[in-house]
Amino acid sequence: MSEHPADRPAEPDPFDEIVGAETDRDPDLAVIEAGSRTLRAQSGSPQGDTVPARPADPEVDRALRAVEADLATRWGETKLEPSVTRIAALMDVLGEPQRAYPSIHITGTNGKTSTARMIEALLSAFDLRTGRYTSPHVQSITERISLDGAPIDPERFIATYEDVKPYVEMVDASQEFRLSFFEVLTGMAYAAFADAPVDVAVVEVGMGGTWDATNVIDASVAVITPIALDHTDRLGSTPGEIAAEKSGVIKQDATVILAQQPVDAAQVMLKKAVEVDATVAREGMEFGVVSREVAVGGQLLTLRGLGGEYGEIFLPLYGAHQAHNAAVALAAVEAFFGIGADHARTLDADTVRKAFAAVTSPGRLEVVRRSPTVVLDAAHNPAGARAAAEAVTEAFGFSRLIGVVGASGDKDVRGLLEAFEPIFAEVVVTQNSTARSMDADTLAAIAVEVFGDERVVVEPRLDEAVEAAITLAEEEAEYAGAGVLVTGSVITVGEARLLLGRG
């Protein structure tokens, strides 16, 4: 007699297995490593993808997971004790690796990672060996530490951790608090850059500036991307208060590349620059975007740098905010080479064009699927959401856009939703696999107040949320130009990226 289907053990659900495996890990390590197969028409891996998948070698994968598990026992990135005492002690016992190379230090609220990638691309195009340290990661922890424009391979990541681990334990034993997850990774990055060795390090702060773990470098160029309200519980409730914290990256005699800022933030930055005899270059004054026009796959720019004008620059990223990031990146590299101060000249224009044309920024208005088009964007605060909304409207012109939003509970979620409300026909609210993620029902209650009950769909599982959004985008033939935007958190975007075959 055949077994009744109800008597058979249930087939394990891949999504549930993944989420279950993540529950004990640090929120910023919790990234889905394989997607549910319920999504329709999944895309293949893109060419030149700069986001690594899990290691193919099982032994290497096990070793990397062991490192991740070890790091997960430390304070996560949302728990802070504001000082650089512990990281300074680690640098001391490691022999001050952060002083083995010049650095460009980047702070601000939005645009840091994209700007860092552009700076890295420009420096590499001029034959410099680069190290880049950014956070958080989209899919793999190894993304945070890059050499020569690519994440370090898992073997090197593991070896670097094993190299610094004895010194980390020494510092742990001598301090009131153990080194945090972010502090250990920062130490690893600085050690890896010295070991490579790199010609220049491009370093993005984790949060703030003055007491951020990265702030044990004396960067000759400090970059301040646009400041807006985020992490207000830790950094301040106004742009000016936040700027006071972020101005800590401005060092004696440095050059400051200042993106367009709220007036109070700009005043704070300029005052700090005067105090330390730093030279300031301001977007809209000493450099900026001369013109931009939408092009297939991105935009065509004319930029004014510190040394002169650069025309016919193709940037394969969408949105006015990315054009401004490009202007900031160009000025930063010019300043690094002494242009605008010691030298009245421009960089080689063809090299600049080649560098910008090769820039990628995963999870930043990234197209990962067609028919319907699915776009991912890591906007997680109102300012980032407004920039993304404007860029989507300009670059894609969707006839109907469905949003998928999974946000962290410590963010201004209402402000985020309000920024997207004018462009979303409907919104599917969901949550990612981390403890920081706002519960889907709680998010839905806020979304209903912003969008109205009829425009809100609740799908707690991210795979089902993406599937529901694709179905909504496809459901009426008249909406041939429909699309889906997945947003709200870097972690949500990283998990969706894997679900859609990008991992």
Short mmCIF file of C-alpha atoms in Angstrom, two decimals:
data_model
loop_
_atom_site.label_atom_id
_atom_site.label_comp_id
_atom_site.label_asym_id
_atom_site.label_seq_id
_atom_site.Cartn_x
_atom_site.Cartn_y
_atom_site.Cartn_z
CA MET A 1 0.00 0.00 0.00
CA SER A 2 1.37 3.39 -0.97
CA GLU A 3 2.18 5.89 1.72
CA HIS A 4 -0.37 8.64 2.14
CA PRO A 5 1.16 12.06 1.32
CA ALA A 6 0.10 13.43 4.70
CA ASP A 7 2.12 10.71 6.46
CA ARG A 8 5.35 11.59 4.70
CA PRO A 9 7.79 13.94 6.43
CA ALA A 10 7.47 17.45 5.04
CA GLU A 11 10.09 18.50 2.54
CA PRO A 12 12.44 21.00 4.17
CA ASP A 13 11.86 24.55 2.96
CA PRO A 14 15.18 26.03 1.77
CA PHE A 15 14.22 29.53 2.89
CA ASP A 16 13.28 28.37 6.39
CA GLU A 17 16.51 26.37 6.66
CA ILE A 18 18.53 29.44 5.71
CA VAL A 19 16.77 31.74 8.15
CA GLY A 20 17.04 29.13 10.92
CA ALA A 21 20.77 28.84 10.37
CA GLU A 22 21.17 32.60 10.69
CA THR A 23 19.41 33.20 14.00
CA ASP A 24 22.48 33.00 16.23
CA ARG A 25 24.74 35.13 14.08
CA ASP A 26 25.56 38.83 14.32
CA PRO A 27 22.93 40.85 12.42
CA ASP A 28 25.49 42.21 10.00
CA LEU A 29 26.76 38.71 9.22
CA ALA A 30 23.28 37.37 8.63
CA VAL A 31 23.11 37.06 4.87
CA ILE A 32 21.10 34.44 3.04
CA GLU A 33 23.50 32.18 1.16
CA ALA A 34 21.06 30.38 -1.09
CA GLY A 35 17.62 31.37 -2.30
CA SER A 36 14.27 29.70 -2.42
CA ARG A 37 13.55 28.30 -5.86
CA THR A 38 10.00 29.62 -5.87
CA LEU A 39 10.89 32.81 -7.75
CA ARG A 40 10.06 32.73 -11.44
CA ALA A 41 12.55 33.20 -14.23
CA GLN A 42 15.61 33.71 -12.10
CA SER A 43 18.49 35.48 -13.78
CA GLY A 44 21.94 34.03 -14.23
CA SER A 45 25.01 35.55 -12.62
CA PRO A 46 26.00 38.81 -14.26
CA GLN A 47 29.34 39.31 -15.92
CA GLY A 48 31.91 41.07 -13.81
CA ASP A 49 29.92 40.77 -10.60
CA THR A 50 32.00 42.23 -7.77
CA VAL A 51 30.00 40.53 -5.01
CA PRO A 52 31.48 37.13 -4.14
CA ALA A 53 29.45 34.01 -3.47
CA ARG A 54 30.26 31.44 -0.79
CA PRO A 55 33.59 29.64 -1.37
CA ALA A 56 33.25 26.65 -3.69
CA ASP A 57 35.77 24.61 -1.68
CA PRO A 58 33.90 23.06 1.31
CA GLU A 59 36.97 23.25 3.54
CA VAL A 60 37.48 26.95 2.81
CA ASP A 61 33.77 27.58 3.33
CA ARG A 62 33.89 25.83 6.71
CA ALA A 63 36.92 27.87 7.73
CA LEU A 64 35.26 31.12 6.67
CA ARG A 65 32.11 30.22 8.60
CA ALA A 66 34.25 29.55 11.66
CA VAL A 67 35.77 33.04 11.37
CA GLU A 68 32.30 34.56 10.93
CA ALA A 69 31.05 32.64 13.99
CA ASP A 70 34.03 33.84 16.02
CA LEU A 71 33.43 37.46 14.98
CA ALA A 72 29.73 37.06 15.80
CA THR A 73 30.58 36.57 19.48
CA ARG A 74 31.68 40.23 19.60
CA TRP A 75 29.64 43.39 19.84
CA GLY A 76 27.75 43.99 16.63
CA GLU A 77 27.96 47.21 14.69
CA THR A 78 24.89 48.63 16.40
CA LYS A 79 26.45 48.44 19.87
CA LEU A 80 29.11 51.08 20.43
CA GLU A 81 31.40 52.43 23.13
CA PRO A 82 32.50 55.73 21.60
CA SER A 83 36.29 55.78 21.72
CA VAL A 84 39.26 54.73 19.62
CA THR A 85 41.14 53.40 22.66
CA ARG A 86 40.81 49.72 21.79
CA ILE A 87 41.56 50.06 18.06
CA ALA A 88 44.55 52.29 18.86
CA ALA A 89 45.85 49.60 21.22
CA LEU A 90 45.44 46.99 18.48
CA MET A 91 47.29 49.16 15.97
CA ASP A 92 50.09 49.57 18.51
CA VAL A 93 50.65 45.84 19.01
CA LEU A 94 50.35 45.24 15.24
CA GLY A 95 53.13 47.78 14.58
CA GLU A 96 50.94 50.63 13.26
CA PRO A 97 50.10 49.07 9.87
CA GLN A 98 47.76 51.97 9.03
CA ARG A 99 50.78 54.26 8.70
CA ALA A 100 52.41 52.17 5.99
CA TYR A 101 50.46 53.90 3.18
CA PRO A 102 48.65 57.18 2.49
CA SER A 103 44.87 57.19 2.89
CA ILE A 104 41.70 58.87 1.67
CA HIS A 105 39.09 58.90 4.44
CA ILE A 106 35.37 59.11 3.60
CA THR A 107 32.52 60.06 5.90
CA GLY A 108 28.99 61.45 5.39
CA THR A 109 25.50 60.00 5.59
CA ASN A 110 24.74 58.78 2.07
CA GLY A 111 26.89 57.88 -0.93
CA LYS A 112 30.02 56.77 0.92
CA THR A 113 30.41 53.33 -0.63
CA SER A 114 29.65 54.43 -4.20
CA THR A 115 32.08 57.33 -3.82
CA ALA A 116 34.73 54.98 -2.40
CA ARG A 117 34.31 52.67 -5.39
CA MET A 118 34.71 55.59 -7.81
CA ILE A 119 37.83 56.84 -6.02
CA GLU A 120 39.24 53.33 -6.10
CA ALA A 121 38.53 52.98 -9.82
CA LEU A 122 40.24 56.29 -10.60
CA LEU A 123 43.33 55.50 -8.54
CA SER A 124 43.60 52.04 -10.10
CA ALA A 125 43.33 53.55 -13.59
CA PHE A 126 46.42 55.60 -12.76
CA ASP A 127 48.32 52.39 -11.93
CA LEU A 128 48.18 52.66 -8.14
CA ARG A 129 47.61 49.56 -6.04
CA THR A 130 44.53 50.21 -3.93
CA GLY A 131 43.02 48.91 -0.73
CA ARG A 132 39.36 49.72 -0.04
CA TYR A 133 37.51 49.26 3.26
CA THR A 134 33.73 49.74 3.20
CA SER A 135 30.69 48.66 5.21
CA PRO A 136 28.26 47.08 5.55
CA HIS A 137 28.55 44.27 3.03
CA VAL A 138 25.84 43.38 0.54
CA GLN A 139 26.28 39.60 0.56
CA SER A 140 29.70 38.45 1.77
CA ILE A 141 31.78 39.70 4.67
CA THR A 142 34.86 39.55 2.41
CA GLU A 143 33.47 42.48 0.36
CA ARG A 144 34.48 44.84 3.15
CA ILE A 145 38.21 44.48 2.42
CA SER A 146 39.22 44.91 -1.22
CA LEU A 147 42.59 44.86 -2.95
CA ASP A 148 43.03 46.11 -6.50
CA GLY A 149 39.30 46.65 -6.90
CA ALA A 150 38.16 43.18 -5.85
CA PRO A 151 37.18 41.66 -2.49
CA ILE A 152 40.03 39.70 -0.96
CA ASP A 153 39.62 35.99 -1.52
CA PRO A 154 38.28 33.89 1.37
CA GLU A 155 41.64 32.22 1.96
CA ARG A 156 43.32 35.60 2.42
CA PHE A 157 40.50 36.81 4.65
CA ILE A 158 40.87 33.73 6.86
CA ALA A 159 44.67 34.03 6.95
CA THR A 160 44.47 37.72 7.88
CA TYR A 161 42.10 36.90 10.73
CA GLU A 162 44.40 34.16 12.01
CA ASP A 163 47.36 36.56 11.80
CA VAL A 164 45.72 39.28 13.89
CA LYS A 165 43.80 37.01 16.28
CA PRO A 166 46.61 36.62 18.91
CA TYR A 167 47.03 40.40 19.02
CA VAL A 168 43.28 40.91 19.26
CA GLU A 169 43.21 38.57 22.26
CA MET A 170 46.07 40.53 23.87
CA VAL A 171 44.10 43.76 23.54
CA ASP A 172 40.89 42.10 24.75
CA ALA A 173 42.69 41.04 27.92
CA SER A 174 43.95 44.56 28.62
CA GLN A 175 40.75 46.55 28.01
CA GLU A 176 37.50 47.02 29.89
CA PHE A 177 35.56 45.88 26.80
CA ARG A 178 36.62 43.41 24.14
CA LEU A 179 37.24 44.69 20.64
CA SER A 180 34.00 44.85 18.66
CA PHE A 181 33.17 43.10 15.39
CA PHE A 182 33.84 46.30 13.45
CA GLU A 183 37.06 47.07 15.31
CA VAL A 184 38.51 43.63 14.53
CA LEU A 185 37.56 43.95 10.86
CA THR A 186 39.14 47.40 10.73
CA GLY A 187 42.35 46.00 12.18
CA MET A 188 42.25 43.19 9.62
CA ALA A 189 41.81 45.68 6.78
CA TYR A 190 44.72 47.88 7.85
CA ALA A 191 46.94 44.82 8.32
CA ALA A 192 45.95 43.36 4.93
CA PHE A 193 46.70 46.68 3.20
CA ALA A 194 50.15 46.87 4.79
CA ASP A 195 50.85 43.25 3.91
CA ALA A 196 49.80 43.63 0.26
CA PRO A 197 51.29 46.32 0.22
CA VAL A 198 48.98 48.98 -1.23
CA ASP A 199 49.95 52.38 -2.61
CA VAL A 200 46.86 54.05 -1.15
CA ALA A 201 43.93 53.03 1.08
CA VAL A 202 40.38 54.25 0.50
CA VAL A 203 38.62 54.00 3.86
CA GLU A 204 34.93 54.50 4.62
CA VAL A 205 33.93 55.21 8.21
CA GLY A 206 31.53 52.80 9.88
CA MET A 207 29.58 55.48 11.75
CA GLY A 208 30.34 59.09 12.54
CA GLY A 209 33.99 60.08 12.45
CA THR A 210 35.76 61.20 15.62
CA TRP A 211 35.37 57.94 17.54
CA ASP A 212 34.87 55.63 14.56
CA ALA A 213 37.30 52.70 14.58
CA THR A 214 38.70 53.72 11.20
CA ASN A 215 39.83 57.07 12.64
CA VAL A 216 43.34 55.95 13.59
CA ILE A 217 44.59 57.01 10.16
CA ASP A 218 45.91 60.46 9.28
CA ALA A 219 44.42 60.79 5.82
CA SER A 220 45.83 63.48 3.55
CA VAL A 221 42.40 63.75 1.89
CA ALA A 222 39.13 63.78 3.85
CA VAL A 223 35.91 63.35 1.87
CA ILE A 224 32.54 64.43 3.32
CA THR A 225 29.57 63.10 1.33
CA PRO A 226 26.12 64.69 1.93
CA ILE A 227 25.08 64.76 5.58
CA ALA A 228 21.48 64.00 6.50
CA LEU A 229 19.63 62.66 9.54
CA ASP A 230 20.57 59.07 10.35
CA HIS A 231 21.78 57.34 13.53
CA THR A 232 20.36 60.38 15.36
CA ASP A 233 20.42 58.54 18.69
CA ARG A 234 24.21 58.34 18.48
CA LEU A 235 25.34 61.23 16.27
CA GLY A 236 22.93 64.10 16.91
CA SER A 237 19.48 65.34 15.96
CA THR A 238 20.48 68.02 13.41
CA PRO A 239 22.85 68.00 10.40
CA GLY A 240 25.09 70.42 12.31
CA GLU A 241 25.37 68.11 15.32
CA ILE A 242 26.05 65.13 13.08
CA ALA A 243 28.66 67.14 11.17
CA ALA A 244 30.49 67.89 14.42
CA GLU A 245 31.01 64.16 14.93
CA LYS A 246 31.91 63.47 11.31
CA SER A 247 34.39 66.36 11.16
CA GLY A 248 36.73 64.24 13.25
CA VAL A 249 38.18 62.77 10.05
CA ILE A 250 39.61 66.19 9.09
CA LYS A 251 43.27 66.13 10.10
CA GLN A 252 46.01 68.73 10.32
CA ASP A 253 46.98 70.17 6.91
CA ALA A 254 44.68 67.78 5.04
CA THR A 255 42.57 68.60 1.99
CA VAL A 256 38.81 68.40 2.57
CA ILE A 257 36.51 67.54 -0.34
CA LEU A 258 33.11 68.80 0.75
CA ALA A 259 30.00 67.63 -1.08
CA GLN A 260 26.91 69.87 -1.09
CA GLN A 261 25.73 70.12 2.52
CA PRO A 262 22.98 71.65 4.64
CA VAL A 263 24.13 75.10 5.77
CA ASP A 264 24.63 74.18 9.43
CA ALA A 265 26.67 71.08 8.50
CA ALA A 266 28.86 73.08 6.10
CA GLN A 267 29.53 75.71 8.77
CA VAL A 268 30.72 73.07 11.23
CA MET A 269 32.99 71.44 8.66
CA LEU A 270 34.52 74.76 7.55
CA LYS A 271 35.16 75.78 11.16
CA LYS A 272 36.98 72.49 11.84
CA ALA A 273 39.03 72.91 8.66
CA VAL A 274 40.18 76.36 9.78
CA GLU A 275 41.17 74.99 13.20
CA VAL A 276 43.52 72.39 11.68
CA ASP A 277 44.75 74.45 8.70
CA ALA A 278 43.05 72.13 6.22
CA THR A 279 42.37 73.19 2.64
CA VAL A 280 38.71 72.97 1.62
CA ALA A 281 37.29 72.33 -1.84
CA ARG A 282 33.50 72.79 -1.98
CA GLU A 283 31.12 71.23 -4.46
CA GLY A 284 29.49 73.99 -6.45
CA MET A 285 32.44 76.30 -5.89
CA GLU A 286 35.81 74.66 -6.57
CA PHE A 287 34.39 71.59 -8.33
CA GLY A 288 31.05 70.14 -9.39
CA VAL A 289 28.74 68.72 -12.03
CA VAL A 290 28.65 70.95 -15.11
CA SER A 291 26.05 68.92 -17.00
CA ARG A 292 24.45 65.51 -17.07
CA GLU A 293 22.06 63.69 -19.37
CA VAL A 294 20.43 60.31 -19.14
CA ALA A 295 22.08 57.68 -21.34
CA VAL A 296 21.41 54.01 -22.01
CA GLY A 297 22.69 52.13 -18.96
CA GLY A 298 23.63 55.23 -16.99
CA GLN A 299 24.39 58.88 -17.68
CA LEU A 300 26.76 61.13 -19.61
CA LEU A 301 28.54 63.77 -17.52
CA THR A 302 30.70 66.83 -17.79
CA LEU A 303 32.52 67.39 -14.52
CA ARG A 304 34.57 70.33 -13.32
CA GLY A 305 37.46 69.17 -11.21
CA LEU A 306 40.00 71.10 -9.18
CA GLY A 307 42.25 71.37 -12.21
CA GLY A 308 39.76 71.89 -15.02
CA GLU A 309 36.87 70.40 -16.96
CA TYR A 310 36.37 66.76 -17.98
CA GLY A 311 33.77 66.06 -20.66
CA GLU A 312 32.08 63.01 -22.18
CA ILE A 313 32.28 60.89 -19.04
CA PHE A 314 29.98 57.87 -19.16
CA LEU A 315 28.95 56.70 -15.70
CA PRO A 316 27.09 53.36 -15.70
CA LEU A 317 25.08 54.30 -12.58
CA TYR A 318 21.70 56.00 -12.34
CA GLY A 319 20.64 59.22 -10.66
CA ALA A 320 21.74 62.78 -10.03
CA HIS A 321 23.16 61.69 -6.67
CA GLN A 322 25.64 59.39 -8.42
CA ALA A 323 26.73 62.24 -10.70
CA HIS A 324 27.47 64.30 -7.58
CA ASN A 325 29.31 61.35 -6.06
CA ALA A 326 31.41 61.20 -9.24
CA ALA A 327 32.33 64.88 -8.95
CA VAL A 328 33.37 64.35 -5.32
CA ALA A 329 35.42 61.27 -6.22
CA LEU A 330 37.20 63.09 -9.05
CA ALA A 331 38.08 66.04 -6.80
CA ALA A 332 39.36 63.67 -4.11
CA VAL A 333 41.71 61.93 -6.53
CA GLU A 334 42.90 65.24 -7.95
CA ALA A 335 43.62 66.42 -4.40
CA PHE A 336 45.49 63.20 -3.67
CA PHE A 337 47.74 63.91 -6.67
CA GLY A 338 48.21 67.53 -5.57
CA ILE A 339 46.11 69.05 -8.33
CA GLY A 340 44.42 72.32 -7.42
CA ALA A 341 47.05 73.19 -4.86
CA ASP A 342 50.54 72.33 -6.05
CA HIS A 343 49.71 71.72 -9.71
CA ALA A 344 47.43 73.67 -12.07
CA ARG A 345 46.63 70.85 -14.46
CA THR A 346 44.07 68.12 -15.07
CA LEU A 347 44.36 64.38 -14.87
CA ASP A 348 44.54 62.54 -18.18
CA ALA A 349 40.96 62.79 -19.45
CA ASP A 350 40.95 59.47 -21.31
CA THR A 351 42.11 57.65 -18.18
CA VAL A 352 39.39 59.36 -16.15
CA ARG A 353 36.76 58.33 -18.72
CA LYS A 354 37.99 54.74 -18.74
CA ALA A 355 37.87 54.57 -14.93
CA PHE A 356 34.34 55.95 -14.58
CA ALA A 357 33.02 53.72 -17.36
CA ALA A 358 34.12 50.67 -15.37
CA VAL A 359 32.54 51.67 -12.04
CA THR A 360 30.07 49.30 -10.39
CA SER A 361 28.10 49.75 -7.17
CA PRO A 362 26.15 46.58 -6.30
CA GLY A 363 22.81 47.18 -4.64
CA ARG A 364 22.66 50.82 -5.72
CA LEU A 365 19.87 51.10 -8.32
CA GLU A 366 21.11 47.80 -9.68
CA VAL A 367 19.02 45.99 -12.31
CA VAL A 368 18.97 42.26 -11.52
CA ARG A 369 16.07 41.00 -13.64
CA ARG A 370 14.06 41.93 -16.74
CA SER A 371 10.41 41.36 -17.72
CA PRO A 372 9.46 42.82 -15.39
CA THR A 373 12.49 44.86 -14.45
CA VAL A 374 13.59 44.36 -10.84
CA VAL A 375 15.85 47.04 -9.35
CA LEU A 376 17.65 46.88 -6.01
CA ASP A 377 18.59 49.93 -3.98
CA ALA A 378 20.03 50.01 -0.46
CA ALA A 379 18.36 53.29 0.57
CA HIS A 380 17.69 53.06 4.30
CA ASN A 381 16.94 56.64 5.38
CA PRO A 382 14.66 59.38 3.99
CA ALA A 383 17.43 61.28 2.16
CA GLY A 384 18.64 58.13 0.44
CA ALA A 385 15.06 57.17 -0.42
CA ARG A 386 14.36 60.57 -1.98
CA ALA A 387 17.49 60.29 -4.13
CA ALA A 388 16.54 56.77 -5.20
CA ALA A 389 12.94 57.79 -6.00
CA GLU A 390 14.11 60.68 -8.18
CA ALA A 391 16.63 58.47 -9.97
CA VAL A 392 14.17 55.66 -10.65
CA THR A 393 11.66 58.13 -12.08
CA GLU A 394 14.28 59.75 -14.29
CA ALA A 395 16.11 56.66 -15.53
CA PHE A 396 13.36 54.07 -15.94
CA GLY A 397 10.02 55.80 -16.47
CA PHE A 398 8.03 52.82 -15.21
CA SER A 399 4.32 52.90 -16.01
CA ARG A 400 3.68 51.08 -12.72
CA LEU A 401 6.20 50.53 -9.94
CA ILE A 402 5.76 48.06 -7.09
CA GLY A 403 7.90 48.52 -3.98
CA VAL A 404 9.28 45.78 -1.75
CA VAL A 405 10.41 47.31 1.54
CA GLY A 406 12.19 45.58 4.43
CA ALA A 407 13.69 48.06 6.90
CA SER A 408 15.62 48.05 10.16
CA GLY A 409 13.65 48.94 13.26
CA ASP A 410 16.10 51.66 14.34
CA LYS A 411 15.58 53.77 11.19
CA ASP A 412 13.14 56.55 10.28
CA VAL A 413 10.84 54.09 8.55
CA ARG A 414 7.94 56.52 8.16
CA GLY A 415 10.22 59.05 6.45
CA LEU A 416 11.55 56.32 4.18
CA LEU A 417 8.04 55.23 3.16
CA GLU A 418 6.88 58.81 2.65
CA ALA A 419 9.78 59.38 0.24
CA PHE A 420 8.71 56.41 -1.87
CA GLU A 421 4.93 56.94 -1.65
CA PRO A 422 4.64 59.16 -4.77
CA ILE A 423 6.33 56.57 -7.01
CA PHE A 424 4.97 53.25 -5.68
CA ALA A 425 1.61 52.10 -7.05
CA GLU A 426 1.60 49.47 -4.30
CA VAL A 427 4.09 48.40 -1.64
CA VAL A 428 4.83 44.90 -0.36
CA VAL A 429 6.19 45.12 3.17
CA THR A 430 8.46 42.36 4.40
CA GLN A 431 11.43 41.68 6.65
CA ASN A 432 14.93 40.29 6.26
CA SER A 433 16.52 37.49 8.30
CA THR A 434 18.17 39.65 10.97
CA ALA A 435 17.07 40.59 14.46
CA ARG A 436 17.40 44.28 13.52
CA SER A 437 14.70 43.98 10.87
CA MET A 438 11.37 45.61 11.69
CA ASP A 439 8.58 43.06 12.01
CA ALA A 440 6.51 42.98 8.80
CA ASP A 441 3.22 43.62 10.64
CA THR A 442 4.68 46.62 12.48
CA LEU A 443 6.02 47.97 9.20
CA ALA A 444 2.64 47.33 7.57
CA ALA A 445 0.86 49.43 10.19
CA ILE A 446 3.08 52.41 9.34
CA ALA A 447 2.76 51.73 5.61
CA VAL A 448 -1.05 51.75 5.81
CA GLU A 449 -0.92 55.22 7.38
CA VAL A 450 1.31 56.44 4.53
CA PHE A 451 -0.15 54.57 1.53
CA GLY A 452 -3.67 53.61 2.59
CA ASP A 453 -4.88 50.08 3.21
CA GLU A 454 -5.59 49.20 -0.44
CA ARG A 455 -1.99 49.84 -1.56
CA VAL A 456 -0.24 47.71 1.09
CA VAL A 457 0.48 43.98 0.88
CA VAL A 458 2.13 42.08 3.74
CA GLU A 459 4.50 39.16 3.03
CA PRO A 460 6.83 38.45 5.98
CA ARG A 461 9.06 36.11 3.93
CA LEU A 462 11.32 38.01 1.57
CA ASP A 463 11.13 35.41 -1.21
CA GLU A 464 7.32 35.54 -1.17
CA ALA A 465 7.39 39.34 -1.03
CA VAL A 466 9.52 39.55 -4.17
CA GLU A 467 7.30 36.98 -5.89
CA ALA A 468 4.17 38.93 -4.90
CA ALA A 469 5.64 42.16 -6.25
CA ILE A 470 6.58 40.53 -9.56
CA THR A 471 3.03 39.16 -9.83
CA LEU A 472 1.54 42.60 -9.14
CA ALA A 473 3.81 44.15 -11.76
CA GLU A 474 2.79 41.56 -14.34
CA GLU A 475 -0.89 41.21 -13.59
CA GLU A 476 -2.33 43.57 -16.21
CA ALA A 477 -1.15 43.56 -19.81
CA GLU A 478 -1.53 47.33 -20.06
CA TYR A 479 1.34 47.70 -17.61
CA ALA A 480 4.02 46.56 -20.04
CA GLY A 481 6.44 49.03 -18.51
CA ALA A 482 5.97 47.86 -14.94
CA GLY A 483 8.83 47.32 -12.52
CA VAL A 484 9.78 46.32 -8.98
CA LEU A 485 12.07 48.21 -6.58
CA VAL A 486 13.45 46.28 -3.59
CA THR A 487 14.74 48.65 -0.92
CA GLY A 488 14.85 49.69 2.74
CA SER A 489 18.08 48.08 3.96
CA VAL A 490 21.45 46.90 2.69
CA ILE A 491 20.67 43.51 4.22
CA THR A 492 17.28 43.25 2.50
CA VAL A 493 18.92 44.11 -0.82
CA GLY A 494 21.72 41.58 -0.28
CA GLU A 495 19.26 38.82 0.49
CA ALA A 496 17.05 39.72 -2.49
CA ARG A 497 20.13 39.76 -4.70
CA LEU A 498 20.86 36.16 -3.78
CA LEU A 499 17.24 35.14 -4.19
CA LEU A 500 17.31 36.55 -7.72
CA GLY A 501 20.39 34.56 -8.68
CA ARG A 502 23.02 37.23 -8.17
CA GLY A 503 25.00 35.38 -5.52
#
